[in-house]
mmCIF file of C-alpha atoms in Angstrom:
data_model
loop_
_atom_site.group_PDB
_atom_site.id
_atom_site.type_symbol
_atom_site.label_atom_id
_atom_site.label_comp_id
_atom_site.label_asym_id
_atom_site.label_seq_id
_atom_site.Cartn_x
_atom_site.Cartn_y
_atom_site.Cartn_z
ATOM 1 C CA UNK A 1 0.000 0.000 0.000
ATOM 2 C CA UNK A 2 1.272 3.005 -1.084
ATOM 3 C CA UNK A 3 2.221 5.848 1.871
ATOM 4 C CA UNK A 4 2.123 9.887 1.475
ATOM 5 C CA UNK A 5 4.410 12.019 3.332
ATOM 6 C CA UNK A 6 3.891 15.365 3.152
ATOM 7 C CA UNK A 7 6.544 18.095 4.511
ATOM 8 C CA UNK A 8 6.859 20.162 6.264
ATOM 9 C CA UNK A 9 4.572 19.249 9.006
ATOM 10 C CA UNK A 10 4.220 23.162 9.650
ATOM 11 C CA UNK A 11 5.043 25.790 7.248
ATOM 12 C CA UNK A 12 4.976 29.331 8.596
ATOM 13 C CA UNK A 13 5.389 31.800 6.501
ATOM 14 C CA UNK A 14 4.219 35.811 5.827
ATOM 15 C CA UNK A 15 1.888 36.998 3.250
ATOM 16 C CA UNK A 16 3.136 37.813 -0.047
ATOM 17 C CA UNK A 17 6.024 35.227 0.822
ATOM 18 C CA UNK A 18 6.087 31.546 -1.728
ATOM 19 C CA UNK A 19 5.219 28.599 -0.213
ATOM 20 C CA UNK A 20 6.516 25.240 -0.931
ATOM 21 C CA UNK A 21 4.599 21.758 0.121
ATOM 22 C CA UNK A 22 6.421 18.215 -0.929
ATOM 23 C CA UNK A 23 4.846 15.053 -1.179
ATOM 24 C CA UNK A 24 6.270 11.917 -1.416
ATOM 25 C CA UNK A 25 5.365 8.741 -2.137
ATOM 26 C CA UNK A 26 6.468 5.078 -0.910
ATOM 27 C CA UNK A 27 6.145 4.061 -4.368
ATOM 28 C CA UNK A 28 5.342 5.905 -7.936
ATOM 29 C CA UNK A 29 2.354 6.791 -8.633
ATOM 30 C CA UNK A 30 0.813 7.939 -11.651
ATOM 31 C CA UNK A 31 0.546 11.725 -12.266
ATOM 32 C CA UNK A 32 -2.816 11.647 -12.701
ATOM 33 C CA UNK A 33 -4.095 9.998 -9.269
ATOM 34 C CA UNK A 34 -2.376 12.460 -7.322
ATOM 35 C CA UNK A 35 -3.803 15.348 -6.431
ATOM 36 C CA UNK A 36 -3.885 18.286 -3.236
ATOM 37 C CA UNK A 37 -6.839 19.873 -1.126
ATOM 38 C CA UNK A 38 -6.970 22.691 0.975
ATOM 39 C CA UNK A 39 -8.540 22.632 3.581
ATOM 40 C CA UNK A 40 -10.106 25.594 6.291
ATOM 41 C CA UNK A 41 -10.994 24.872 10.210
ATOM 42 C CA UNK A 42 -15.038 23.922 9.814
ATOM 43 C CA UNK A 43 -14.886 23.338 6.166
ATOM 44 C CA UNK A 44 -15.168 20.506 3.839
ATOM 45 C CA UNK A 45 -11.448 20.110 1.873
ATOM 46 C CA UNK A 46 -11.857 22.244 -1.529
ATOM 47 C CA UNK A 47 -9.950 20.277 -4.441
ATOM 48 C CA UNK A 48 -7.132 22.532 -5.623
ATOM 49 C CA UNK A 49 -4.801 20.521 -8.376
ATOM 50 C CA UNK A 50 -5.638 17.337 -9.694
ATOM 51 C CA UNK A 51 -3.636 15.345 -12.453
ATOM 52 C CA UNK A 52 -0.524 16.595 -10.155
ATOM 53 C CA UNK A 53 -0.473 19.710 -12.173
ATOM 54 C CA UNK A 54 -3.765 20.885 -13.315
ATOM 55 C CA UNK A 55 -5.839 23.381 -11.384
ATOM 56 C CA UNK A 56 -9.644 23.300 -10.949
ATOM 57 C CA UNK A 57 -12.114 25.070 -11.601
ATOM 58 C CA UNK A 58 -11.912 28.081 -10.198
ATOM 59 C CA UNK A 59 -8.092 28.024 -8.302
ATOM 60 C CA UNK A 60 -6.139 31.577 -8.406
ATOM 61 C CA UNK A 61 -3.252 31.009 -10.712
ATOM 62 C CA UNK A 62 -0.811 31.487 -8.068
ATOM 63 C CA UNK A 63 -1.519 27.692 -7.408
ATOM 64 C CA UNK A 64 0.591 25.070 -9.150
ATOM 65 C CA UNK A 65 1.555 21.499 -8.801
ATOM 66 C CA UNK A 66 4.220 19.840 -10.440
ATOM 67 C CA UNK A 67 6.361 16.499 -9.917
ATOM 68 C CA UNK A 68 6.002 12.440 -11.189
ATOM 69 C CA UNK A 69 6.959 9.257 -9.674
ATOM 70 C CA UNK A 70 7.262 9.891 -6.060
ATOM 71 C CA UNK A 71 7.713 13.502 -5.974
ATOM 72 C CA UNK A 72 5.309 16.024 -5.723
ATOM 73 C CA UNK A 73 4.990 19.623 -4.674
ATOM 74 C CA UNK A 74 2.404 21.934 -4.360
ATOM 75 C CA UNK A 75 3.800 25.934 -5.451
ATOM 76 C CA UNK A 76 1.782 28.963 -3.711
ATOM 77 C CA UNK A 77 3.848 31.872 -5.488
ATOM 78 C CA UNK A 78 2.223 34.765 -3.669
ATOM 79 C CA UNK A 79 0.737 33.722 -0.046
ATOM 80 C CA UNK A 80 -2.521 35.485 0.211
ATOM 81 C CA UNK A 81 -4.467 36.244 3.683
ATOM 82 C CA UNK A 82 -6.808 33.438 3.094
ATOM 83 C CA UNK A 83 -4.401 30.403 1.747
ATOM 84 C CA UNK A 84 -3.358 30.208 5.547
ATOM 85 C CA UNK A 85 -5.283 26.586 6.146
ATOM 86 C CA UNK A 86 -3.920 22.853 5.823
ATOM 87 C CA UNK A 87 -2.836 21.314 2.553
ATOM 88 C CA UNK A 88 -3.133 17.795 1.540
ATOM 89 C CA UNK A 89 -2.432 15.148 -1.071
ATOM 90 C CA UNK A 90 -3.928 12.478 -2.009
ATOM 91 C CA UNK A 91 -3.261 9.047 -4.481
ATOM 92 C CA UNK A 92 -5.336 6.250 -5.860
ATOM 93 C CA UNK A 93 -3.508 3.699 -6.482
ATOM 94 C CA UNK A 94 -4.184 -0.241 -5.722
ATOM 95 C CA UNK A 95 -6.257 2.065 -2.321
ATOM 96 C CA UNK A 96 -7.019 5.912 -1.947
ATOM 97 C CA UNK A 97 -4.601 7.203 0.821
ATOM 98 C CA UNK A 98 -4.284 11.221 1.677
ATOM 99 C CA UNK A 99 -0.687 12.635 3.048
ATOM 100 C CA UNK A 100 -0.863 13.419 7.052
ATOM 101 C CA UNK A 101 -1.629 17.310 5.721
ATOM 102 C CA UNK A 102 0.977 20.262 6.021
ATOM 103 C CA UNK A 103 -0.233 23.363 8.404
ATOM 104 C CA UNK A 104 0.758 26.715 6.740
ATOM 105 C CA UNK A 105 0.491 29.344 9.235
ATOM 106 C CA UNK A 106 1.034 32.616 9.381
ATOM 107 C CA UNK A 107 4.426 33.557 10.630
ATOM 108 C CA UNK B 1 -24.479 22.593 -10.011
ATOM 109 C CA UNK B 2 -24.482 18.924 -7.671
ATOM 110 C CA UNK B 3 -24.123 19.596 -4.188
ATOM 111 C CA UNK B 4 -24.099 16.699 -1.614
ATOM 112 C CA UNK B 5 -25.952 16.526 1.745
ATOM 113 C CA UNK B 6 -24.489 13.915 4.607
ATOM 114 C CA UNK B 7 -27.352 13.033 7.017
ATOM 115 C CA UNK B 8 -28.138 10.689 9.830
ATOM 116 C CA UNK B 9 -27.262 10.403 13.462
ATOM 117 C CA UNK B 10 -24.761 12.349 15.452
ATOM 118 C CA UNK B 11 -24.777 9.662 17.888
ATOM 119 C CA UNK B 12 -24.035 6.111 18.801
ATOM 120 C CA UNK B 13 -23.096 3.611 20.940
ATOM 121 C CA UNK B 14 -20.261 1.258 20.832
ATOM 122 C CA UNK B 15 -20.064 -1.924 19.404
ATOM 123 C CA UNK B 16 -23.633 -0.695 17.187
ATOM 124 C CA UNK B 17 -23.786 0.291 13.182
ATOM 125 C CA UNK B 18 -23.176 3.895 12.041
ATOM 126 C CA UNK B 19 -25.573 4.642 9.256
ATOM 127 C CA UNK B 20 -25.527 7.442 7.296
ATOM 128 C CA UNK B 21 -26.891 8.826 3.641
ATOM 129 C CA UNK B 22 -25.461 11.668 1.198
ATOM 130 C CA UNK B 23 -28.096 12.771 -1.067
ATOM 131 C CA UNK B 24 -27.276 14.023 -4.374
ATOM 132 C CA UNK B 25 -29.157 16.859 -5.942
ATOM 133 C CA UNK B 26 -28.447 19.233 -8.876
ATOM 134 C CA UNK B 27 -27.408 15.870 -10.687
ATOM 135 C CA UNK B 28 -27.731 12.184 -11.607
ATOM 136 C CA UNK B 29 -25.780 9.714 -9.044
ATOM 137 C CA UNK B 30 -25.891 7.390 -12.374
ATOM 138 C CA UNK B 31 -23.589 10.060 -13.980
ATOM 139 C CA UNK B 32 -19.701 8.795 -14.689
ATOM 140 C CA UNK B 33 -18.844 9.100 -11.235
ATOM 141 C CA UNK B 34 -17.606 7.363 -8.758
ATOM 142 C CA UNK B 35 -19.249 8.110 -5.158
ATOM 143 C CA UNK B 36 -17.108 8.321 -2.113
ATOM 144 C CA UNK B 37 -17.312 8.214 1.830
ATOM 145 C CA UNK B 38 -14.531 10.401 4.036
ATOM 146 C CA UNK B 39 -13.648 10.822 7.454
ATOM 147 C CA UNK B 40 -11.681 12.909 9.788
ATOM 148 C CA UNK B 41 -11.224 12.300 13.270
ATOM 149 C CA UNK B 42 -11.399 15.688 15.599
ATOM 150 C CA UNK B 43 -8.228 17.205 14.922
ATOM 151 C CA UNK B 44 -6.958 14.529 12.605
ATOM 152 C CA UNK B 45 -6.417 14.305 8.766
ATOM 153 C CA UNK B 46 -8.454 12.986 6.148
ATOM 154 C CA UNK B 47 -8.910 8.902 6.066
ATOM 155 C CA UNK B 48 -10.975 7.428 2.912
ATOM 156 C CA UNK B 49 -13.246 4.912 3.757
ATOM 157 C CA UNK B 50 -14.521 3.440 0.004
ATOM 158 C CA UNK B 51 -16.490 4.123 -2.686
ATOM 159 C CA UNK B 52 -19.339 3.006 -5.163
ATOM 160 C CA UNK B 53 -20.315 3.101 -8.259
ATOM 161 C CA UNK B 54 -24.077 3.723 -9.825
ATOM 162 C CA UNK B 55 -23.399 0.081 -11.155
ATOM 163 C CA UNK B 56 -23.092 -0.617 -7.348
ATOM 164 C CA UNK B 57 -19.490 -1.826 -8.158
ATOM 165 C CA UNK B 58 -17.208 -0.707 -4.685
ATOM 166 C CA UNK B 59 -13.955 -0.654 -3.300
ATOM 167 C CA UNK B 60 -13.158 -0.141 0.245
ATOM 168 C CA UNK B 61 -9.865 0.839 2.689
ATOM 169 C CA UNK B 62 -8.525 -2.320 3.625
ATOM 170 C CA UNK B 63 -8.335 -1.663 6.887
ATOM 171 C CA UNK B 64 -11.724 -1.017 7.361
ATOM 172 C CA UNK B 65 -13.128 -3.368 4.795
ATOM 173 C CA UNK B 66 -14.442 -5.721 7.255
ATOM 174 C CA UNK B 67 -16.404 -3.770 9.011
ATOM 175 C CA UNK B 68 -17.977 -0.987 6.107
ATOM 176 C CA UNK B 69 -20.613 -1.555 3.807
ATOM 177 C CA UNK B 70 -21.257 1.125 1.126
ATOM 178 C CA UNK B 71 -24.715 1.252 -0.878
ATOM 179 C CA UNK B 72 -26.283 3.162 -3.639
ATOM 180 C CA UNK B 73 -30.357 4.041 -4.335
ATOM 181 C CA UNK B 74 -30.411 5.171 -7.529
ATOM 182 C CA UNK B 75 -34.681 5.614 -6.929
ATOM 183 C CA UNK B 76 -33.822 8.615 -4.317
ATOM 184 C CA UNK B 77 -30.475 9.390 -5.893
ATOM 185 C CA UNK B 78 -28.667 8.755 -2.528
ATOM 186 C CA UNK B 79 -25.953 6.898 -1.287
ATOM 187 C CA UNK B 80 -25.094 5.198 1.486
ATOM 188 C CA UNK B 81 -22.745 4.031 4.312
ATOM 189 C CA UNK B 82 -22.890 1.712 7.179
ATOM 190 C CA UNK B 83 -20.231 0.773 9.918
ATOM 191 C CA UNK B 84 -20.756 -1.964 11.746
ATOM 192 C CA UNK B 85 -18.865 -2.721 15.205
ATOM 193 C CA UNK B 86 -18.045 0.852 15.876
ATOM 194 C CA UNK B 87 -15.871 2.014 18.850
ATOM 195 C CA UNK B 88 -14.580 5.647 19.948
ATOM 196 C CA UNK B 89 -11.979 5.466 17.235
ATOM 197 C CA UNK B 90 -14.737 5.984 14.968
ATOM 198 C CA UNK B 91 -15.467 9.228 15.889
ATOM 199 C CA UNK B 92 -15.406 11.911 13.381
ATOM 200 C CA UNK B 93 -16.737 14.284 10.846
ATOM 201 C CA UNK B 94 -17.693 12.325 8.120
ATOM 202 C CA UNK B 95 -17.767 13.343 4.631
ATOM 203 C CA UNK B 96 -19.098 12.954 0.972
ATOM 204 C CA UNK B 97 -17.297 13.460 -2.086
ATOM 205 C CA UNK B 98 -18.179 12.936 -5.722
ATOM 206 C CA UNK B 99 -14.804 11.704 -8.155
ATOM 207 C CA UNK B 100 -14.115 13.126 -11.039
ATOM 208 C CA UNK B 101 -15.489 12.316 -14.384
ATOM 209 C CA UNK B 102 -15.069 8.571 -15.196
ATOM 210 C CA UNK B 103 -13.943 9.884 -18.635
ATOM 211 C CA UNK B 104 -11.269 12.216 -17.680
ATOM 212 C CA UNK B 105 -8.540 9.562 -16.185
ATOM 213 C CA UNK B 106 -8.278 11.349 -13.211
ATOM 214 C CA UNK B 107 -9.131 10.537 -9.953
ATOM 215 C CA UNK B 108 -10.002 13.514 -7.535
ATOM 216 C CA UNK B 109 -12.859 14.708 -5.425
ATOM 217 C CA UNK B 110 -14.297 17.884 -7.364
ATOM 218 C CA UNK B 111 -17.422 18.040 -5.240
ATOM 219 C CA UNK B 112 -17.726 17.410 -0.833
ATOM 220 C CA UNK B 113 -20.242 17.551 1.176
ATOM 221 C CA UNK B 114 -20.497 19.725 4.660
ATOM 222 C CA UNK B 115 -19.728 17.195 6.784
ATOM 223 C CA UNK B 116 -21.892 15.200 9.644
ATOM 224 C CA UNK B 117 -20.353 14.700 12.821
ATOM 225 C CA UNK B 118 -20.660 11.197 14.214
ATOM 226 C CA UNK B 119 -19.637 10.703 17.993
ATOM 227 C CA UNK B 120 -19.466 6.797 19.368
ATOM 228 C CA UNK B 121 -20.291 6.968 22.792
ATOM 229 C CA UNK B 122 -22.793 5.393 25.444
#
């Protein structure tokens, strides 16, 4: 079964600074089974990237994903007020397994 | 647009059956979807419990396989979920989640529901 670990565990950082998530896989998955939430306290998670690098409906450009294999990242260029929440990934592969989430607070 | 509604009880005892329904509205839940049930325990992360198709076709987390069965009424345009043998673990919001497209070869929930909280005590 294949395992996400996402890093850093906490991310603090200032507005208008870039933020940086990794996740990695135990094993390679395919590109287009991975993909990252966001997620606010007392909200449902909001799908941000999907296919690893493609943004839905609706995502601010300053959202990317990129990676392949085992290595994935999730790019916040411009850190706005309201991206402050947790992050995850997520895979299908033989199962459906989400990273342990990354906390990006404000520093 | 679809929009998903979790209901049933917010509470129940240990060792009995959680049962709850996500109805589907603004859409068909015999579109090209595949139909999922999430969970997150109070100030946990996100754990996938399994998912069906309209076909009634599922797949479950192994480690909860034994004890989840996941249904689908396509009459009311509702699924369902049921956990049998539950214990305080099992607490948690709980959470439904349309895939993506069937079509599209991706795998990703586009659309979640608000969440139900489901506490196991006596």
């Amino acid at each position: 079964e294949i395992v996400l670990t996402q890093s850093p565990g906490t991310l603090s950082l200032s507005p208008g600074e870039r933020a940086t998530l990794s996740c990695r896989a135990s094993q390679s998955v395919s590109s287009s089974y991975l993909a990252w939430y966001q997620q606010k306290p007392g909200q449902a998670p909001r799908l941000l990237i999907y296919g690893a690098s493609s943004r839905a409906t609706g995502i601010p450009d300053r959202f990317s994903g990129s990676g392949s294999g085992t290595d994935f990242t999730l790019t916040i260029s411009r850190l706005e007020p309201e991206d402050f929440a947790v992050y995850y990934c997520q895979q299908y592969g033989s199962s459906l397994r989400f990273g342990q989430g990354t906390k990006l607070e404000i520093k | 647009q679809v929009q998903l509604q979790e209901s049933g009880p917010g509470l129940v005892k240990p060792s009995g059956t959680l049962s709850l329904t996500c109805a589907v509205s603004g859409g068909s839940i015999s579109s090209s979807n595949w139909w999922s049930w999430v969970r997150q325990p109070p100030g946990k992360g996100l754990e996938w419990i399994g998912e069906i198709y309209h076909s009634g076709s599922t797949n479950y987390n192994p480690s909860l396989k034994s004890r989840v069965t996941i249904s689908v009424d396509k009459s009311k345009n509702q699924f369902s979920l049921k956990l049998s043998s539950v214990t305080a673990a099992d607490t948690a919001v709980y959470y439904c989640a349309r895939d993506m497209d069937d079509s599209s070869g991706f795998r990703a929930f586009d659309i979640w529901g608000q969440g139900t909280m489901v506490t196991v005590s006596s």
